[in-house]
Amino acid sequence: MSRDRVTVAVVVLLAAASLAHAWLSRGPGWTLVLFTATAGLGLVAEMVGTATGYPFGSYMYATDRLGPDILGVPAVVPLAWTAGFYPIWCAVTYVLERSRLSPQRKPMHRIAATALGMVGWDLYLDTQMVTDGQWTWTSDSSGLPGIPSIPFTNYLGWFVTVLVMAVAVEFIGKRCSSRRSESRSVSDTAPLVLFVWTWLGSALAHAVLLDGDELRYSAIYGLGVMGLVGVPLVMTLIREGTRVVVTA
């Protein structure tokens, strides 16, 4: 199906863009940690999940929809973890770097906020892909009101899985980071724009543009949960912009 090919192409391009930006802005070592922690751990979690039902719940992927697979998991799926994680990480980092939190407290806040942001992203992603038939949940666990087809355990599994990813990126990546000097640094504008586009654009698409009863609810849930990162980001951007104008 042409739509499936577009889905795969978008994920590959977003993951490649994320890795390229990370390489330029944070160095090859940090980028390797990012890729290993997100795509690597994501693949392991997906293989365990499809085989055992843990940590997300029981589910299975559609065959011959998203390209070649690795032990039942489409090879493109691990790249989706990278593509989703990086813009959220950058958005959280942007806010924390401009907050009054002490340096000692920032790592744990970044880890927790990134995990929450990823759960918000999955509220969009999972509902859209299930509606499209890309995978099917077979778990008997109850779901959120309005989204009964996806068990609540899925979101708990995402939160725990991303916590592990974020811990690895935070503490291992810090040792491998090689940020450039301020005069040669690469701005995080691109991943921040991608984050805002995903947050607000997905809500609009689910609410208005796409067909599916559950999508109307995922628009609300995703907007709210991803907004735990998005609202502070927008407020920080406005405050920084105001500060620049006043200073000028």
PDB file of C-alpha atoms in Angstrom:
ATOM      1  CA  MET A   1       0.000   0.000   0.000  1.00  0.00           C
ATOM      2  CA  SER A   2       1.265   3.465  -0.885  1.00  0.00           C
ATOM      3  CA  ARG A   3       0.240   4.824   2.520  1.00  0.00           C
ATOM      4  CA  ASP A   4       2.365   2.168   4.238  1.00  0.00           C
ATOM      5  CA  ARG A   5       5.376   3.168   2.147  1.00  0.00           C
ATOM      6  CA  VAL A   6       4.814   6.801   3.090  1.00  0.00           C
ATOM      7  CA  THR A   7       4.631   5.821   6.770  1.00  0.00           C
ATOM      8  CA  VAL A   8       7.933   3.957   6.565  1.00  0.00           C
ATOM      9  CA  ALA A   9       9.595   6.781   4.624  1.00  0.00           C
ATOM     10  CA  VAL A  10       8.462   9.418   7.134  1.00  0.00           C
ATOM     11  CA  VAL A  11       9.783   7.417  10.094  1.00  0.00           C
ATOM     12  CA  VAL A  12      13.133   6.759   8.413  1.00  0.00           C
ATOM     13  CA  LEU A  13      13.543  10.424   7.439  1.00  0.00           C
ATOM     14  CA  LEU A  14      12.612  11.697  10.904  1.00  0.00           C
ATOM     15  CA  ALA A  15      14.995   9.270  12.588  1.00  0.00           C
ATOM     16  CA  ALA A  16      17.781  10.195  10.167  1.00  0.00           C
ATOM     17  CA  ALA A  17      17.146  13.904  10.732  1.00  0.00           C
ATOM     18  CA  SER A  18      17.214  13.414  14.501  1.00  0.00           C
ATOM     19  CA  LEU A  19      20.481  11.488  14.382  1.00  0.00           C
ATOM     20  CA  ALA A  20      22.051  14.002  11.996  1.00  0.00           C
ATOM     21  CA  HIS A  21      21.090  16.919  14.227  1.00  0.00           C
ATOM     22  CA  ALA A  22      22.304  15.111  17.334  1.00  0.00           C
ATOM     23  CA  TRP A  23      25.619  14.365  15.614  1.00  0.00           C
ATOM     24  CA  LEU A  24      26.141  18.016  14.678  1.00  0.00           C
ATOM     25  CA  SER A  25      24.956  19.487  17.981  1.00  0.00           C
ATOM     26  CA  ARG A  26      26.044  16.940  20.587  1.00  0.00           C
ATOM     27  CA  GLY A  27      28.716  14.880  18.890  1.00  0.00           C
ATOM     28  CA  PRO A  28      29.061  11.323  17.531  1.00  0.00           C
ATOM     29  CA  GLY A  29      29.479   9.706  20.943  1.00  0.00           C
ATOM     30  CA  TRP A  30      26.245  11.138  22.319  1.00  0.00           C
ATOM     31  CA  THR A  31      24.471  10.238  19.079  1.00  0.00           C
ATOM     32  CA  LEU A  32      25.605   6.623  19.351  1.00  0.00           C
ATOM     33  CA  VAL A  33      24.249   6.488  22.901  1.00  0.00           C
ATOM     34  CA  LEU A  34      20.971   8.027  21.706  1.00  0.00           C
ATOM     35  CA  PHE A  35      20.581   5.491  18.905  1.00  0.00           C
ATOM     36  CA  THR A  36      21.542   2.514  21.058  1.00  0.00           C
ATOM     37  CA  ALA A  37      19.289   3.559  23.927  1.00  0.00           C
ATOM     38  CA  THR A  38      16.237   4.337  21.800  1.00  0.00           C
ATOM     39  CA  ALA A  39      16.367   2.092  18.734  1.00  0.00           C
ATOM     40  CA  GLY A  40      18.301  -0.686  20.480  1.00  0.00           C
ATOM     41  CA  LEU A  41      16.283  -0.835  23.688  1.00  0.00           C
ATOM     42  CA  GLY A  42      13.121  -0.114  21.694  1.00  0.00           C
ATOM     43  CA  LEU A  43      13.733  -3.166  19.510  1.00  0.00           C
ATOM     44  CA  VAL A  44      14.400  -5.366  22.535  1.00  0.00           C
ATOM     45  CA  ALA A  45      11.250  -4.105  24.268  1.00  0.00           C
ATOM     46  CA  GLU A  46       9.174  -4.724  21.125  1.00  0.00           C
ATOM     47  CA  MET A  47      10.536  -8.240  20.615  1.00  0.00           C
ATOM     48  CA  VAL A  48       9.873  -9.132  24.240  1.00  0.00           C
ATOM     49  CA  GLY A  49       6.478  -7.439  24.052  1.00  0.00           C
ATOM     50  CA  THR A  50       5.259  -9.332  20.986  1.00  0.00           C
ATOM     51  CA  ALA A  51       6.584 -12.623  22.365  1.00  0.00           C
ATOM     52  CA  THR A  52       5.405 -12.372  25.977  1.00  0.00           C
ATOM     53  CA  GLY A  53       2.952  -9.476  26.310  1.00  0.00           C
ATOM     54  CA  TYR A  54       5.312  -7.583  28.629  1.00  0.00           C
ATOM     55  CA  PRO A  55       5.782  -4.721  29.310  1.00  0.00           C
ATOM     56  CA  PHE A  56       3.037  -3.257  27.092  1.00  0.00           C
ATOM     57  CA  GLY A  57       0.367  -5.938  26.909  1.00  0.00           C
ATOM     58  CA  SER A  58      -0.425  -8.563  24.296  1.00  0.00           C
ATOM     59  CA  TYR A  59      -0.313  -7.338  20.681  1.00  0.00           C
ATOM     60  CA  MET A  60       0.813  -8.356  17.204  1.00  0.00           C
ATOM     61  CA  TYR A  61       1.929  -6.514  14.097  1.00  0.00           C
ATOM     62  CA  ALA A  62       0.186  -6.841  10.753  1.00  0.00           C
ATOM     63  CA  THR A  63       2.190  -8.838   8.222  1.00  0.00           C
ATOM     64  CA  ASP A  64       3.635  -7.278   5.067  1.00  0.00           C
ATOM     65  CA  ARG A  65       2.637  -3.729   6.004  1.00  0.00           C
ATOM     66  CA  LEU A  66       5.729  -1.938   7.334  1.00  0.00           C
ATOM     67  CA  GLY A  67       8.519  -3.689   5.470  1.00  0.00           C
ATOM     68  CA  PRO A  68      10.928  -6.391   6.649  1.00  0.00           C
ATOM     69  CA  ASP A  69      10.780  -7.504  10.258  1.00  0.00           C
ATOM     70  CA  ILE A  70      13.195  -8.591  12.967  1.00  0.00           C
ATOM     71  CA  LEU A  71      11.730 -11.531  14.895  1.00  0.00           C
ATOM     72  CA  GLY A  72       8.206 -10.311  14.241  1.00  0.00           C
ATOM     73  CA  VAL A  73       8.927  -6.608  14.771  1.00  0.00           C
ATOM     74  CA  PRO A  74       9.014  -4.377  11.665  1.00  0.00           C
ATOM     75  CA  ALA A  75      12.567  -3.060  11.268  1.00  0.00           C
ATOM     76  CA  VAL A  76      11.255   0.501  11.012  1.00  0.00           C
ATOM     77  CA  VAL A  77       9.678   0.398  14.482  1.00  0.00           C
ATOM     78  CA  PRO A  78      12.932   0.882  16.462  1.00  0.00           C
ATOM     79  CA  LEU A  79      13.618   3.979  14.365  1.00  0.00           C
ATOM     80  CA  ALA A  80      10.263   5.379  15.477  1.00  0.00           C
ATOM     81  CA  TRP A  81      11.476   5.281  19.074  1.00  0.00           C
ATOM     82  CA  THR A  82      14.457   7.436  18.072  1.00  0.00           C
ATOM     83  CA  ALA A  83      12.360   9.809  15.976  1.00  0.00           C
ATOM     84  CA  GLY A  84       9.873  10.330  18.801  1.00  0.00           C
ATOM     85  CA  PHE A  85      12.375  10.540  21.652  1.00  0.00           C
ATOM     86  CA  TYR A  86      14.834  13.125  20.355  1.00  0.00           C
ATOM     87  CA  PRO A  87      12.517  16.136  19.793  1.00  0.00           C
ATOM     88  CA  ILE A  88      10.924  15.554  23.199  1.00  0.00           C
ATOM     89  CA  TRP A  89      14.338  15.327  24.852  1.00  0.00           C
ATOM     90  CA  CYS A  90      15.379  18.587  23.188  1.00  0.00           C
ATOM     91  CA  ALA A  91      12.147  20.326  24.228  1.00  0.00           C
ATOM     92  CA  VAL A  92      12.538  19.240  27.838  1.00  0.00           C
ATOM     93  CA  THR A  93      16.208  20.260  27.814  1.00  0.00           C
ATOM     94  CA  TYR A  94      15.380  23.694  26.404  1.00  0.00           C
ATOM     95  CA  VAL A  95      12.961  24.350  29.263  1.00  0.00           C
ATOM     96  CA  LEU A  96      15.236  22.977  31.990  1.00  0.00           C
ATOM     97  CA  GLU A  97      18.275  24.930  30.808  1.00  0.00           C
ATOM     98  CA  ARG A  98      16.267  28.132  31.280  1.00  0.00           C
ATOM     99  CA  SER A  99      14.647  27.131  34.568  1.00  0.00           C
ATOM    100  CA  ARG A 100      15.714  27.903  38.124  1.00  0.00           C
ATOM    101  CA  LEU A 101      16.176  24.259  39.025  1.00  0.00           C
ATOM    102  CA  SER A 102      19.539  23.382  40.500  1.00  0.00           C
ATOM    103  CA  PRO A 103      21.911  21.389  38.274  1.00  0.00           C
ATOM    104  CA  GLN A 104      21.594  18.446  40.647  1.00  0.00           C
ATOM    105  CA  ARG A 105      17.823  18.223  40.126  1.00  0.00           C
ATOM    106  CA  LYS A 106      17.714  18.719  36.358  1.00  0.00           C
ATOM    107  CA  PRO A 107      18.700  15.179  35.303  1.00  0.00           C
ATOM    108  CA  MET A 108      15.835  13.480  37.124  1.00  0.00           C
ATOM    109  CA  HIS A 109      13.356  16.089  35.912  1.00  0.00           C
ATOM    110  CA  ARG A 110      14.575  15.587  32.332  1.00  0.00           C
ATOM    111  CA  ILE A 111      14.220  11.817  32.606  1.00  0.00           C
ATOM    112  CA  ALA A 112      10.696  11.949  34.050  1.00  0.00           C
ATOM    113  CA  ALA A 113       9.453  14.709  31.730  1.00  0.00           C
ATOM    114  CA  THR A 114      10.808  12.928  28.654  1.00  0.00           C
ATOM    115  CA  ALA A 115       9.023   9.732  29.669  1.00  0.00           C
ATOM    116  CA  LEU A 116       5.742  11.619  30.141  1.00  0.00           C
ATOM    117  CA  GLY A 117       6.173  13.375  26.800  1.00  0.00           C
ATOM    118  CA  MET A 118       6.733  10.064  25.051  1.00  0.00           C
ATOM    119  CA  VAL A 119       3.573   8.620  26.596  1.00  0.00           C
ATOM    120  CA  GLY A 120       1.726  11.635  25.206  1.00  0.00           C
ATOM    121  CA  TRP A 121       3.229  10.983  21.774  1.00  0.00           C
ATOM    122  CA  ASP A 122       2.199   7.339  21.957  1.00  0.00           C
ATOM    123  CA  LEU A 123      -1.385   8.351  22.713  1.00  0.00           C
ATOM    124  CA  TYR A 124      -1.372   9.802  19.201  1.00  0.00           C
ATOM    125  CA  LEU A 125       0.784   7.131  17.565  1.00  0.00           C
ATOM    126  CA  ASP A 126      -0.791   3.974  18.918  1.00  0.00           C
ATOM    127  CA  THR A 127      -4.358   5.065  18.311  1.00  0.00           C
ATOM    128  CA  GLN A 128      -3.610   6.140  14.757  1.00  0.00           C
ATOM    129  CA  MET A 129      -1.711   2.976  13.869  1.00  0.00           C
ATOM    130  CA  VAL A 130      -4.304   0.671  15.443  1.00  0.00           C
ATOM    131  CA  THR A 131      -7.043   2.507  13.545  1.00  0.00           C
ATOM    132  CA  ASP A 132      -5.008   1.962  10.379  1.00  0.00           C
ATOM    133  CA  GLY A 133      -4.572  -1.749  11.144  1.00  0.00           C
ATOM    134  CA  GLN A 134      -0.774  -1.654  11.541  1.00  0.00           C
ATOM    135  CA  TRP A 135      -0.994  -3.660  14.746  1.00  0.00           C
ATOM    136  CA  THR A 136      -3.706  -5.223  16.878  1.00  0.00           C
ATOM    137  CA  TRP A 137      -4.048  -5.490  20.629  1.00  0.00           C
ATOM    138  CA  THR A 138      -5.200  -8.828  22.019  1.00  0.00           C
ATOM    139  CA  SER A 139      -4.903  -7.924  25.704  1.00  0.00           C
ATOM    140  CA  ASP A 140      -7.968  -8.225  27.930  1.00  0.00           C
ATOM    141  CA  SER A 141      -6.897  -5.241  30.040  1.00  0.00           C
ATOM    142  CA  SER A 142      -9.164  -2.203  29.968  1.00  0.00           C
ATOM    143  CA  GLY A 143      -8.242   0.925  28.049  1.00  0.00           C
ATOM    144  CA  LEU A 144      -8.774   4.628  28.500  1.00  0.00           C
ATOM    145  CA  PRO A 145     -12.322   5.994  28.136  1.00  0.00           C
ATOM    146  CA  GLY A 146     -12.973   6.370  24.431  1.00  0.00           C
ATOM    147  CA  ILE A 147      -9.976   4.219  23.427  1.00  0.00           C
ATOM    148  CA  PRO A 148     -10.987   0.710  24.537  1.00  0.00           C
ATOM    149  CA  SER A 149      -8.901  -1.089  21.901  1.00  0.00           C
ATOM    150  CA  ILE A 150      -5.579  -0.152  23.547  1.00  0.00           C
ATOM    151  CA  PRO A 151      -4.948  -1.472  27.071  1.00  0.00           C
ATOM    152  CA  PHE A 152      -3.883   0.907  29.806  1.00  0.00           C
ATOM    153  CA  THR A 153      -0.850  -1.326  30.407  1.00  0.00           C
ATOM    154  CA  ASN A 154       0.560  -0.062  27.120  1.00  0.00           C
ATOM    155  CA  TYR A 155       1.069   3.433  28.481  1.00  0.00           C
ATOM    156  CA  LEU A 156       2.601   2.133  31.708  1.00  0.00           C
ATOM    157  CA  GLY A 157       4.949  -0.003  29.624  1.00  0.00           C
ATOM    158  CA  TRP A 158       5.918   3.010  27.521  1.00  0.00           C
ATOM    159  CA  PHE A 159       6.612   5.100  30.605  1.00  0.00           C
ATOM    160  CA  VAL A 160       8.883   2.467  32.159  1.00  0.00           C
ATOM    161  CA  THR A 161      10.656   1.707  28.872  1.00  0.00           C
ATOM    162  CA  VAL A 162      11.357   5.374  28.154  1.00  0.00           C
ATOM    163  CA  LEU A 163      12.577   5.890  31.715  1.00  0.00           C
ATOM    164  CA  VAL A 164      15.278   3.303  31.021  1.00  0.00           C
ATOM    165  CA  MET A 165      16.129   4.944  27.697  1.00  0.00           C
ATOM    166  CA  ALA A 166      16.284   8.404  29.259  1.00  0.00           C
ATOM    167  CA  VAL A 167      18.483   7.228  32.130  1.00  0.00           C
ATOM    168  CA  ALA A 168      20.947   5.791  29.605  1.00  0.00           C
ATOM    169  CA  VAL A 169      20.970   8.953  27.486  1.00  0.00           C
ATOM    170  CA  GLU A 170      21.241  11.198  30.546  1.00  0.00           C
ATOM    171  CA  PHE A 171      24.091   9.505  32.357  1.00  0.00           C
ATOM    172  CA  ILE A 172      25.986   7.643  29.639  1.00  0.00           C
ATOM    173  CA  GLY A 173      25.403  10.304  27.008  1.00  0.00           C
ATOM    174  CA  LYS A 174      26.734  13.012  29.299  1.00  0.00           C
ATOM    175  CA  ARG A 175      30.124  11.283  29.321  1.00  0.00           C
ATOM    176  CA  CYS A 176      30.149  11.069  25.534  1.00  0.00           C
ATOM    177  CA  SER A 177      28.805  14.517  24.681  1.00  0.00           C
ATOM    178  CA  SER A 178      31.022  16.897  22.743  1.00  0.00           C
ATOM    179  CA  ARG A 179      28.951  20.059  22.316  1.00  0.00           C
ATOM    180  CA  ARG A 180      30.617  22.716  20.213  1.00  0.00           C
ATOM    181  CA  SER A 181      31.616  26.118  21.520  1.00  0.00           C
ATOM    182  CA  GLU A 182      28.865  28.695  21.805  1.00  0.00           C
ATOM    183  CA  SER A 183      30.018  30.490  18.652  1.00  0.00           C
ATOM    184  CA  ARG A 184      29.835  27.268  16.599  1.00  0.00           C
ATOM    185  CA  SER A 185      26.937  25.555  18.326  1.00  0.00           C
ATOM    186  CA  VAL A 186      24.017  24.163  16.354  1.00  0.00           C
ATOM    187  CA  SER A 187      20.641  25.495  17.454  1.00  0.00           C
ATOM    188  CA  ASP A 188      17.900  23.130  18.652  1.00  0.00           C
ATOM    189  CA  THR A 189      15.337  25.084  16.642  1.00  0.00           C
ATOM    190  CA  ALA A 190      14.687  22.196  14.222  1.00  0.00           C
ATOM    191  CA  PRO A 191      13.792  19.561  16.860  1.00  0.00           C
ATOM    192  CA  LEU A 192      11.781  22.149  18.813  1.00  0.00           C
ATOM    193  CA  VAL A 193       9.726  22.988  15.719  1.00  0.00           C
ATOM    194  CA  LEU A 194       9.240  19.268  15.073  1.00  0.00           C
ATOM    195  CA  PHE A 195       8.057  18.793  18.648  1.00  0.00           C
ATOM    196  CA  VAL A 196       5.483  21.597  18.429  1.00  0.00           C
ATOM    197  CA  TRP A 197       4.337  20.397  15.006  1.00  0.00           C
ATOM    198  CA  THR A 198       3.878  16.841  16.308  1.00  0.00           C
ATOM    199  CA  TRP A 199       2.097  17.991  19.465  1.00  0.00           C
ATOM    200  CA  LEU A 200      -0.369  20.412  17.876  1.00  0.00           C
ATOM    201  CA  GLY A 201      -0.505  18.951  14.361  1.00  0.00           C
ATOM    202  CA  SER A 202      -1.355  15.474  15.605  1.00  0.00           C
ATOM    203  CA  ALA A 203      -4.151  16.862  17.768  1.00  0.00           C
ATOM    204  CA  LEU A 204      -5.605  18.674  14.756  1.00  0.00           C
ATOM    205  CA  ALA A 205      -5.268  15.629  12.508  1.00  0.00           C
ATOM    206  CA  HIS A 206      -6.913  13.282  15.003  1.00  0.00           C
ATOM    207  CA  ALA A 207      -9.702  15.705  15.808  1.00  0.00           C
ATOM    208  CA  VAL A 208     -10.562  16.822  12.283  1.00  0.00           C
ATOM    209  CA  LEU A 209      -8.635  15.282   9.402  1.00  0.00           C
ATOM    210  CA  LEU A 210      -8.509  11.526  10.078  1.00  0.00           C
ATOM    211  CA  ASP A 211     -11.385   9.069  10.306  1.00  0.00           C
ATOM    212  CA  GLY A 212     -11.922   6.967  13.413  1.00  0.00           C
ATOM    213  CA  ASP A 213     -13.989   7.339  16.566  1.00  0.00           C
ATOM    214  CA  GLU A 214     -11.064   6.638  18.887  1.00  0.00           C
ATOM    215  CA  LEU A 215      -8.986   9.337  17.221  1.00  0.00           C
ATOM    216  CA  ARG A 216     -11.303  12.017  18.591  1.00  0.00           C
ATOM    217  CA  TYR A 217     -10.325  10.917  22.099  1.00  0.00           C
ATOM    218  CA  SER A 218      -6.621  10.474  21.358  1.00  0.00           C
ATOM    219  CA  ALA A 219      -6.599  14.079  20.131  1.00  0.00           C
ATOM    220  CA  ILE A 220      -7.608  15.177  23.625  1.00  0.00           C
ATOM    221  CA  TYR A 221      -5.397  12.759  25.538  1.00  0.00           C
ATOM    222  CA  GLY A 222      -2.326  13.395  23.379  1.00  0.00           C
ATOM    223  CA  LEU A 223      -2.775  17.161  23.477  1.00  0.00           C
ATOM    224  CA  GLY A 224      -3.032  17.083  27.261  1.00  0.00           C
ATOM    225  CA  VAL A 225      -0.238  14.662  28.139  1.00  0.00           C
ATOM    226  CA  MET A 226       2.235  15.877  25.528  1.00  0.00           C
ATOM    227  CA  GLY A 227       1.250  19.354  26.663  1.00  0.00           C
ATOM    228  CA  LEU A 228       2.998  18.657  29.975  1.00  0.00           C
ATOM    229  CA  VAL A 229       6.121  19.356  27.951  1.00  0.00           C
ATOM    230  CA  GLY A 230       4.572  21.545  25.277  1.00  0.00           C
ATOM    231  CA  VAL A 231       3.001  24.201  27.495  1.00  0.00           C
ATOM    232  CA  PRO A 232       6.203  24.910  29.484  1.00  0.00           C
ATOM    233  CA  LEU A 233       8.110  24.971  26.192  1.00  0.00           C
ATOM    234  CA  VAL A 234       5.784  27.548  24.624  1.00  0.00           C
ATOM    235  CA  MET A 235       5.813  29.656  27.788  1.00  0.00           C
ATOM    236  CA  THR A 236       9.598  29.550  27.872  1.00  0.00           C
ATOM    237  CA  LEU A 237       9.851  30.487  24.187  1.00  0.00           C
ATOM    238  CA  ILE A 238       7.505  33.439  24.735  1.00  0.00           C
ATOM    239  CA  ARG A 239       9.426  34.553  27.798  1.00  0.00           C
ATOM    240  CA  GLU A 240      12.759  34.292  25.981  1.00  0.00           C
ATOM    241  CA  GLY A 241      11.382  36.165  22.979  1.00  0.00           C
ATOM    242  CA  THR A 242      10.027  38.921  25.206  1.00  0.00           C
ATOM    243  CA  ARG A 243      13.365  39.164  26.959  1.00  0.00           C
ATOM    244  CA  VAL A 244      15.195  39.596  23.646  1.00  0.00           C
ATOM    245  CA  VAL A 245      12.789  42.365  22.564  1.00  0.00           C
ATOM    246  CA  VAL A 246      13.109  44.193  25.880  1.00  0.00           C
ATOM    247  CA  THR A 247      16.902  43.908  25.832  1.00  0.00           C
ATOM    248  CA  ALA A 248      17.082  45.145  22.251  1.00  0.00           C
TER     249      ALA A 248
END
